[in-house]
Amino acid sequence: MTGSVNNARFLHTTSILTDGKVLVTGGRGFIGIMNSTELYDPLTETWTIIDSMKIARELHTASILTSGKLLITGGRNYDDDLKSTELYYPL
């Protein structure tokens, strides 16, 4: 076992970054739809809460760009399906 995320969630995305770290974005948890993100470092086997996304989302996509940024697209929040996107830099 490699530890546990800080916030239980489902309907999130998980992305393996170019440096081998793993980024978990959004989803739904005990508090509802989340904008929080967590970074897993396989070298230290630790999870760290990092800067949140601007918009809470579940059922979204996260595409890694060559710049190292993620393009977070679509999904759903409390009110409706989302057609918005945001660039997220996980460092």
PDB file of C-alpha atoms in Angstrom:
ATOM      1  CA  MET A   1       0.000   0.000   0.000  1.00  0.00           C
ATOM      2  CA  THR A   2       1.267   3.471  -0.840  1.00  0.00           C
ATOM      3  CA  GLY A   3      -0.690   5.548   1.636  1.00  0.00           C
ATOM      4  CA  SER A   4      -4.052   7.183   1.187  1.00  0.00           C
ATOM      5  CA  VAL A   5      -5.280  10.304  -0.527  1.00  0.00           C
ATOM      6  CA  ASN A   6      -6.203  13.135   1.826  1.00  0.00           C
ATOM      7  CA  ASN A   7      -9.783  13.406   0.522  1.00  0.00           C
ATOM      8  CA  ALA A   8     -11.864  10.387  -0.484  1.00  0.00           C
ATOM      9  CA  ARG A   9     -13.330  10.927  -3.947  1.00  0.00           C
ATOM     10  CA  PHE A  10     -14.844   9.295  -7.018  1.00  0.00           C
ATOM     11  CA  LEU A  11     -15.714  10.504 -10.556  1.00  0.00           C
ATOM     12  CA  HIS A  12     -12.287  12.242 -10.611  1.00  0.00           C
ATOM     13  CA  THR A  13      -9.409  12.076 -13.076  1.00  0.00           C
ATOM     14  CA  THR A  14      -5.938  10.706 -12.480  1.00  0.00           C
ATOM     15  CA  SER A  15      -3.013  11.789 -14.669  1.00  0.00           C
ATOM     16  CA  ILE A  16       0.578  10.548 -14.723  1.00  0.00           C
ATOM     17  CA  LEU A  17       2.791  13.604 -15.163  1.00  0.00           C
ATOM     18  CA  THR A  18       6.016  13.747 -17.171  1.00  0.00           C
ATOM     19  CA  ASP A  19       8.098  13.525 -13.968  1.00  0.00           C
ATOM     20  CA  GLY A  20       6.313  10.320 -12.886  1.00  0.00           C
ATOM     21  CA  LYS A  21       4.166  11.952 -10.214  1.00  0.00           C
ATOM     22  CA  VAL A  22       0.424  11.301 -10.230  1.00  0.00           C
ATOM     23  CA  LEU A  23      -2.143  14.101 -10.143  1.00  0.00           C
ATOM     24  CA  VAL A  24      -5.730  13.564  -8.979  1.00  0.00           C
ATOM     25  CA  THR A  25      -8.198  16.334  -9.881  1.00  0.00           C
ATOM     26  CA  GLY A  26     -11.765  17.059  -8.840  1.00  0.00           C
ATOM     27  CA  GLY A  27     -14.445  14.435  -8.475  1.00  0.00           C
ATOM     28  CA  ARG A  28     -17.098  13.968  -5.843  1.00  0.00           C
ATOM     29  CA  GLY A  29     -16.521  13.386  -2.151  1.00  0.00           C
ATOM     30  CA  PHE A  30     -18.295  13.674   1.184  1.00  0.00           C
ATOM     31  CA  ILE A  31     -18.543  17.444   0.741  1.00  0.00           C
ATOM     32  CA  GLY A  32     -19.958  17.223  -2.796  1.00  0.00           C
ATOM     33  CA  ILE A  33     -18.288  18.080  -6.098  1.00  0.00           C
ATOM     34  CA  MET A  34     -14.667  19.056  -5.526  1.00  0.00           C
ATOM     35  CA  ASN A  35     -12.150  21.448  -7.049  1.00  0.00           C
ATOM     36  CA  SER A  36      -9.294  20.098  -4.934  1.00  0.00           C
ATOM     37  CA  THR A  37      -6.216  18.370  -6.315  1.00  0.00           C
ATOM     38  CA  GLU A  38      -3.669  16.006  -4.816  1.00  0.00           C
ATOM     39  CA  LEU A  39      -0.221  15.027  -6.007  1.00  0.00           C
ATOM     40  CA  TYR A  40       1.329  11.608  -5.363  1.00  0.00           C
ATOM     41  CA  ASP A  41       5.106  11.249  -5.348  1.00  0.00           C
ATOM     42  CA  PRO A  42       6.073   7.602  -5.931  1.00  0.00           C
ATOM     43  CA  LEU A  43       9.628   8.221  -4.674  1.00  0.00           C
ATOM     44  CA  THR A  44       8.453   9.291  -1.220  1.00  0.00           C
ATOM     45  CA  GLU A  45       5.092   7.457  -1.366  1.00  0.00           C
ATOM     46  CA  THR A  46       3.325  10.593  -0.126  1.00  0.00           C
ATOM     47  CA  TRP A  47       0.170  12.467  -1.130  1.00  0.00           C
ATOM     48  CA  THR A  48       0.179  16.267  -0.990  1.00  0.00           C
ATOM     49  CA  ILE A  49      -2.756  18.656  -1.365  1.00  0.00           C
ATOM     50  CA  ILE A  50      -1.834  21.326  -3.919  1.00  0.00           C
ATOM     51  CA  ASP A  51      -3.579  24.349  -5.460  1.00  0.00           C
ATOM     52  CA  SER A  52      -7.221  23.757  -6.325  1.00  0.00           C
ATOM     53  CA  MET A  53      -8.772  24.090  -9.752  1.00  0.00           C
ATOM     54  CA  LYS A  54     -10.837  27.235 -10.357  1.00  0.00           C
ATOM     55  CA  ILE A  55     -14.080  25.286 -10.872  1.00  0.00           C
ATOM     56  CA  ALA A  56     -15.346  22.207  -9.017  1.00  0.00           C
ATOM     57  CA  ARG A  57     -15.822  19.350 -11.509  1.00  0.00           C
ATOM     58  CA  GLU A  58     -16.645  15.685 -11.752  1.00  0.00           C
ATOM     59  CA  LEU A  59     -16.665  13.473 -14.862  1.00  0.00           C
ATOM     60  CA  HIS A  60     -14.130  15.766 -16.567  1.00  0.00           C
ATOM     61  CA  THR A  61     -11.032  15.027 -18.632  1.00  0.00           C
ATOM     62  CA  ALA A  62      -7.450  16.075 -17.956  1.00  0.00           C
ATOM     63  CA  SER A  63      -4.995  16.087 -20.864  1.00  0.00           C
ATOM     64  CA  ILE A  64      -1.272  16.573 -20.287  1.00  0.00           C
ATOM     65  CA  LEU A  65       0.229  19.128 -22.679  1.00  0.00           C
ATOM     66  CA  THR A  66       3.876  19.234 -23.779  1.00  0.00           C
ATOM     67  CA  SER A  67       4.325  22.331 -21.587  1.00  0.00           C
ATOM     68  CA  GLY A  68       3.578  20.217 -18.503  1.00  0.00           C
ATOM     69  CA  LYS A  69       0.258  21.958 -17.948  1.00  0.00           C
ATOM     70  CA  LEU A  70      -3.013  20.059 -17.891  1.00  0.00           C
ATOM     71  CA  LEU A  71      -5.996  21.027 -19.986  1.00  0.00           C
ATOM     72  CA  ILE A  72      -9.002  20.346 -17.749  1.00  0.00           C
ATOM     73  CA  THR A  73     -12.123  20.064 -19.895  1.00  0.00           C
ATOM     74  CA  GLY A  74     -15.851  19.746 -19.369  1.00  0.00           C
ATOM     75  CA  GLY A  75     -17.416  17.547 -16.758  1.00  0.00           C
ATOM     76  CA  ARG A  76     -20.275  18.415 -14.480  1.00  0.00           C
ATOM     77  CA  ASN A  77     -20.815  20.614 -11.436  1.00  0.00           C
ATOM     78  CA  TYR A  78     -23.836  21.257  -9.236  1.00  0.00           C
ATOM     79  CA  ASP A  79     -25.736  23.311 -11.767  1.00  0.00           C
ATOM     80  CA  ASP A  80     -25.125  21.785 -15.167  1.00  0.00           C
ATOM     81  CA  ASP A  81     -22.831  20.071 -17.615  1.00  0.00           C
ATOM     82  CA  LEU A  82     -19.702  22.175 -18.092  1.00  0.00           C
ATOM     83  CA  LYS A  83     -18.332  23.305 -21.418  1.00  0.00           C
ATOM     84  CA  SER A  84     -15.563  25.356 -19.809  1.00  0.00           C
ATOM     85  CA  THR A  85     -11.867  24.525 -19.790  1.00  0.00           C
ATOM     86  CA  GLU A  86      -8.955  25.612 -17.652  1.00  0.00           C
ATOM     87  CA  LEU A  87      -5.205  25.288 -17.862  1.00  0.00           C
ATOM     88  CA  TYR A  88      -3.788  23.889 -14.662  1.00  0.00           C
ATOM     89  CA  TYR A  89      -0.099  23.799 -13.782  1.00  0.00           C
ATOM     90  CA  PRO A  90       0.466  21.247 -11.011  1.00  0.00           C
ATOM     91  CA  LEU A  91       3.764  22.559  -9.619  1.00  0.00           C
TER      92      LEU A  91
END
